[in-house]
Amino acid sequence: DPILSPLYADYTGFPPLRVVWDADECLSVDGRRLVELAKKAGVSVESKEWSGTFHTFEMLASLVPEAKTEVKDTLEFVGRMTE
């Protein structure tokens, strides 16, 4: 539904964003598009494209080494934004 999709949002005035996806997941195109839209609206965007993971892999940080790295990177991003 377009009313719920972040791809139809107005990103004007948004705080910095971090967008993460896997290159092989079906939403990878949407991740790239969201980054482009936010940047066009003047938002500072940090993005990371993984390969060989899966959607929401970060939830398994205690089991998947890449997930542990991603959680660490995201926490560092949040820390920088709250300084």
mmCIF file with all atom_site columns, C-alpha atoms in Angstrom:
data_model
loop_
_atom_site.group_PDB
_atom_site.id
_atom_site.type_symbol
_atom_site.label_atom_id
_atom_site.label_alt_id
_atom_site.label_comp_id
_atom_site.label_asym_id
_atom_site.label_entity_id
_atom_site.label_seq_id
_atom_site.pdbx_PDB_ins_code
_atom_site.Cartn_x
_atom_site.Cartn_y
_atom_site.Cartn_z
_atom_site.occupancy
_atom_site.B_iso_or_equiv
_atom_site.pdbx_formal_charge
_atom_site.auth_seq_id
_atom_site.auth_comp_id
_atom_site.auth_asym_id
_atom_site.auth_atom_id
_atom_site.pdbx_PDB_model_num
ATOM 1  C CA . ASP A 1 1  ? 0.000  0.000   0.000  1.00 0.00 ? 1  ASP A CA 1
ATOM 2  C CA . PRO A 1 2  ? 1.606  3.305   -1.052 1.00 0.00 ? 2  PRO A CA 1
ATOM 3  C CA . ILE A 1 3  ? 0.375  5.039   2.083  1.00 0.00 ? 3  ILE A CA 1
ATOM 4  C CA . LEU A 1 4  ? 2.525  2.704   4.224  1.00 0.00 ? 4  LEU A CA 1
ATOM 5  C CA . SER A 1 5  ? 5.600  2.344   2.029  1.00 0.00 ? 5  SER A CA 1
ATOM 6  C CA . PRO A 1 6  ? 8.749  4.251   2.991  1.00 0.00 ? 6  PRO A CA 1
ATOM 7  C CA . LEU A 1 7  ? 9.382  4.641   -0.741 1.00 0.00 ? 7  LEU A CA 1
ATOM 8  C CA . TYR A 1 8  ? 6.559  7.211   -0.913 1.00 0.00 ? 8  TYR A CA 1
ATOM 9  C CA . ALA A 1 9  ? 7.573  9.177   2.182  1.00 0.00 ? 9  ALA A CA 1
ATOM 10 C CA . ASP A 1 10 ? 8.713  12.778  2.251  1.00 0.00 ? 10 ASP A CA 1
ATOM 11 C CA . TYR A 1 11 ? 12.145 12.696  3.875  1.00 0.00 ? 11 TYR A CA 1
ATOM 12 C CA . THR A 1 12 ? 12.490 16.453  4.161  1.00 0.00 ? 12 THR A CA 1
ATOM 13 C CA . GLY A 1 13 ? 13.793 17.287  7.630  1.00 0.00 ? 13 GLY A CA 1
ATOM 14 C CA . PHE A 1 14 ? 14.506 13.676  8.596  1.00 0.00 ? 14 PHE A CA 1
ATOM 15 C CA . PRO A 1 15 ? 17.357 12.953  10.989 1.00 0.00 ? 15 PRO A CA 1
ATOM 16 C CA . PRO A 1 16 ? 20.325 10.895  9.729  1.00 0.00 ? 16 PRO A CA 1
ATOM 17 C CA . LEU A 1 17 ? 19.381 7.389   8.611  1.00 0.00 ? 17 LEU A CA 1
ATOM 18 C CA . ARG A 1 18 ? 21.178 4.050   8.528  1.00 0.00 ? 18 ARG A CA 1
ATOM 19 C CA . VAL A 1 19 ? 19.806 1.584   5.988  1.00 0.00 ? 19 VAL A CA 1
ATOM 20 C CA . VAL A 1 20 ? 20.988 -2.038  5.838  1.00 0.00 ? 20 VAL A CA 1
ATOM 21 C CA . TRP A 1 21 ? 20.065 -4.834  3.435  1.00 0.00 ? 21 TRP A CA 1
ATOM 22 C CA . ASP A 1 22 ? 21.410 -7.963  1.772  1.00 0.00 ? 22 ASP A CA 1
ATOM 23 C CA . ALA A 1 23 ? 22.223 -7.812  -1.930 1.00 0.00 ? 23 ALA A CA 1
ATOM 24 C CA . ASP A 1 24 ? 20.252 -10.988 -2.631 1.00 0.00 ? 24 ASP A CA 1
ATOM 25 C CA . GLU A 1 25 ? 17.052 -10.279 -0.730 1.00 0.00 ? 25 GLU A CA 1
ATOM 26 C CA . CYS A 1 26 ? 13.923 -9.164  -2.575 1.00 0.00 ? 26 CYS A CA 1
ATOM 27 C CA . LEU A 1 27 ? 13.961 -5.798  -0.762 1.00 0.00 ? 27 LEU A CA 1
ATOM 28 C CA . SER A 1 28 ? 17.493 -4.851  -1.839 1.00 0.00 ? 28 SER A CA 1
ATOM 29 C CA . VAL A 1 29 ? 16.175 -2.639  -4.642 1.00 0.00 ? 29 VAL A CA 1
ATOM 30 C CA . ASP A 1 30 ? 13.942 -0.862  -2.135 1.00 0.00 ? 30 ASP A CA 1
ATOM 31 C CA . GLY A 1 31 ? 16.902 -0.287  0.191  1.00 0.00 ? 31 GLY A CA 1
ATOM 32 C CA . ARG A 1 32 ? 18.855 1.374   -2.591 1.00 0.00 ? 32 ARG A CA 1
ATOM 33 C CA . ARG A 1 33 ? 15.852 3.472   -3.626 1.00 0.00 ? 33 ARG A CA 1
ATOM 34 C CA . LEU A 1 34 ? 15.183 4.602   -0.053 1.00 0.00 ? 34 LEU A CA 1
ATOM 35 C CA . VAL A 1 35 ? 18.812 5.753   0.264  1.00 0.00 ? 35 VAL A CA 1
ATOM 36 C CA . GLU A 1 36 ? 18.513 7.740   -2.983 1.00 0.00 ? 36 GLU A CA 1
ATOM 37 C CA . LEU A 1 37 ? 15.217 9.351   -1.959 1.00 0.00 ? 37 LEU A CA 1
ATOM 38 C CA . ALA A 1 38 ? 16.494 10.361  1.456  1.00 0.00 ? 38 ALA A CA 1
ATOM 39 C CA . LYS A 1 39 ? 19.720 11.795  0.025  1.00 0.00 ? 39 LYS A CA 1
ATOM 40 C CA . LYS A 1 40 ? 17.740 13.805  -2.538 1.00 0.00 ? 40 LYS A CA 1
ATOM 41 C CA . ALA A 1 41 ? 15.789 15.284  0.382  1.00 0.00 ? 41 ALA A CA 1
ATOM 42 C CA . GLY A 1 42 ? 19.053 16.350  2.019  1.00 0.00 ? 42 GLY A CA 1
ATOM 43 C CA . VAL A 1 43 ? 19.194 13.614  4.635  1.00 0.00 ? 43 VAL A CA 1
ATOM 44 C CA . SER A 1 44 ? 22.547 12.250  5.760  1.00 0.00 ? 44 SER A CA 1
ATOM 45 C CA . VAL A 1 45 ? 22.404 8.527   5.018  1.00 0.00 ? 45 VAL A CA 1
ATOM 46 C CA . GLU A 1 46 ? 24.750 5.737   6.003  1.00 0.00 ? 46 GLU A CA 1
ATOM 47 C CA . SER A 1 47 ? 24.038 2.502   4.160  1.00 0.00 ? 47 SER A CA 1
ATOM 48 C CA . LYS A 1 48 ? 25.440 -0.998  4.142  1.00 0.00 ? 48 LYS A CA 1
ATOM 49 C CA . GLU A 1 49 ? 24.780 -3.758  1.649  1.00 0.00 ? 49 GLU A CA 1
ATOM 50 C CA . TRP A 1 50 ? 25.674 -7.220  2.870  1.00 0.00 ? 50 TRP A CA 1
ATOM 51 C CA . SER A 1 51 ? 25.984 -10.391 0.812  1.00 0.00 ? 51 SER A CA 1
ATOM 52 C CA . GLY A 1 52 ? 25.214 -13.910 1.962  1.00 0.00 ? 52 GLY A CA 1
ATOM 53 C CA . THR A 1 53 ? 22.983 -12.903 4.854  1.00 0.00 ? 53 THR A CA 1
ATOM 54 C CA . PHE A 1 54 ? 19.191 -12.740 5.062  1.00 0.00 ? 54 PHE A CA 1
ATOM 55 C CA . HIS A 1 55 ? 16.440 -10.286 5.953  1.00 0.00 ? 55 HIS A CA 1
ATOM 56 C CA . THR A 1 56 ? 16.663 -9.213  9.623  1.00 0.00 ? 56 THR A CA 1
ATOM 57 C CA . PHE A 1 57 ? 19.842 -11.283 10.141 1.00 0.00 ? 57 PHE A CA 1
ATOM 58 C CA . GLU A 1 58 ? 20.840 -8.824  12.867 1.00 0.00 ? 58 GLU A CA 1
ATOM 59 C CA . MET A 1 59 ? 18.362 -10.521 15.170 1.00 0.00 ? 59 MET A CA 1
ATOM 60 C CA . LEU A 1 60 ? 20.759 -13.464 15.421 1.00 0.00 ? 60 LEU A CA 1
ATOM 61 C CA . ALA A 1 61 ? 23.796 -11.490 16.593 1.00 0.00 ? 61 ALA A CA 1
ATOM 62 C CA . SER A 1 62 ? 24.658 -14.153 19.162 1.00 0.00 ? 62 SER A CA 1
ATOM 63 C CA . LEU A 1 63 ? 24.875 -16.793 16.397 1.00 0.00 ? 63 LEU A CA 1
ATOM 64 C CA . VAL A 1 64 ? 25.882 -15.060 13.147 1.00 0.00 ? 64 VAL A CA 1
ATOM 65 C CA . PRO A 1 65 ? 29.233 -13.226 13.057 1.00 0.00 ? 65 PRO A CA 1
ATOM 66 C CA . GLU A 1 66 ? 28.055 -10.775 10.389 1.00 0.00 ? 66 GLU A CA 1
ATOM 67 C CA . ALA A 1 67 ? 25.046 -9.935  12.528 1.00 0.00 ? 67 ALA A CA 1
ATOM 68 C CA . LYS A 1 68 ? 27.254 -9.185  15.505 1.00 0.00 ? 68 LYS A CA 1
ATOM 69 C CA . THR A 1 69 ? 29.301 -6.823  13.328 1.00 0.00 ? 69 THR A CA 1
ATOM 70 C CA . GLU A 1 70 ? 26.172 -5.124  12.018 1.00 0.00 ? 70 GLU A CA 1
ATOM 71 C CA . VAL A 1 71 ? 24.712 -4.603  15.475 1.00 0.00 ? 71 VAL A CA 1
ATOM 72 C CA . LYS A 1 72 ? 28.034 -3.102  16.612 1.00 0.00 ? 72 LYS A CA 1
ATOM 73 C CA . ASP A 1 73 ? 28.112 -0.779  13.582 1.00 0.00 ? 73 ASP A CA 1
ATOM 74 C CA . THR A 1 74 ? 24.514 0.297   14.144 1.00 0.00 ? 74 THR A CA 1
ATOM 75 C CA . LEU A 1 75 ? 25.137 0.979   17.830 1.00 0.00 ? 75 LEU A CA 1
ATOM 76 C CA . GLU A 1 76 ? 28.140 3.123   16.863 1.00 0.00 ? 76 GLU A CA 1
ATOM 77 C CA . PHE A 1 77 ? 25.930 5.019   14.396 1.00 0.00 ? 77 PHE A CA 1
ATOM 78 C CA . VAL A 1 78 ? 23.328 5.654   17.089 1.00 0.00 ? 78 VAL A CA 1
ATOM 79 C CA . GLY A 1 79 ? 26.061 6.759   19.478 1.00 0.00 ? 79 GLY A CA 1
ATOM 80 C CA . ARG A 1 80 ? 27.390 9.279   16.955 1.00 0.00 ? 80 ARG A CA 1
ATOM 81 C CA . MET A 1 81 ? 23.890 10.644  16.408 1.00 0.00 ? 81 MET A CA 1
ATOM 82 C CA . THR A 1 82 ? 23.234 11.117  20.120 1.00 0.00 ? 82 THR A CA 1
ATOM 83 C CA . GLU A 1 83 ? 26.505 12.878  21.021 1.00 0.00 ? 83 GLU A CA 1
#
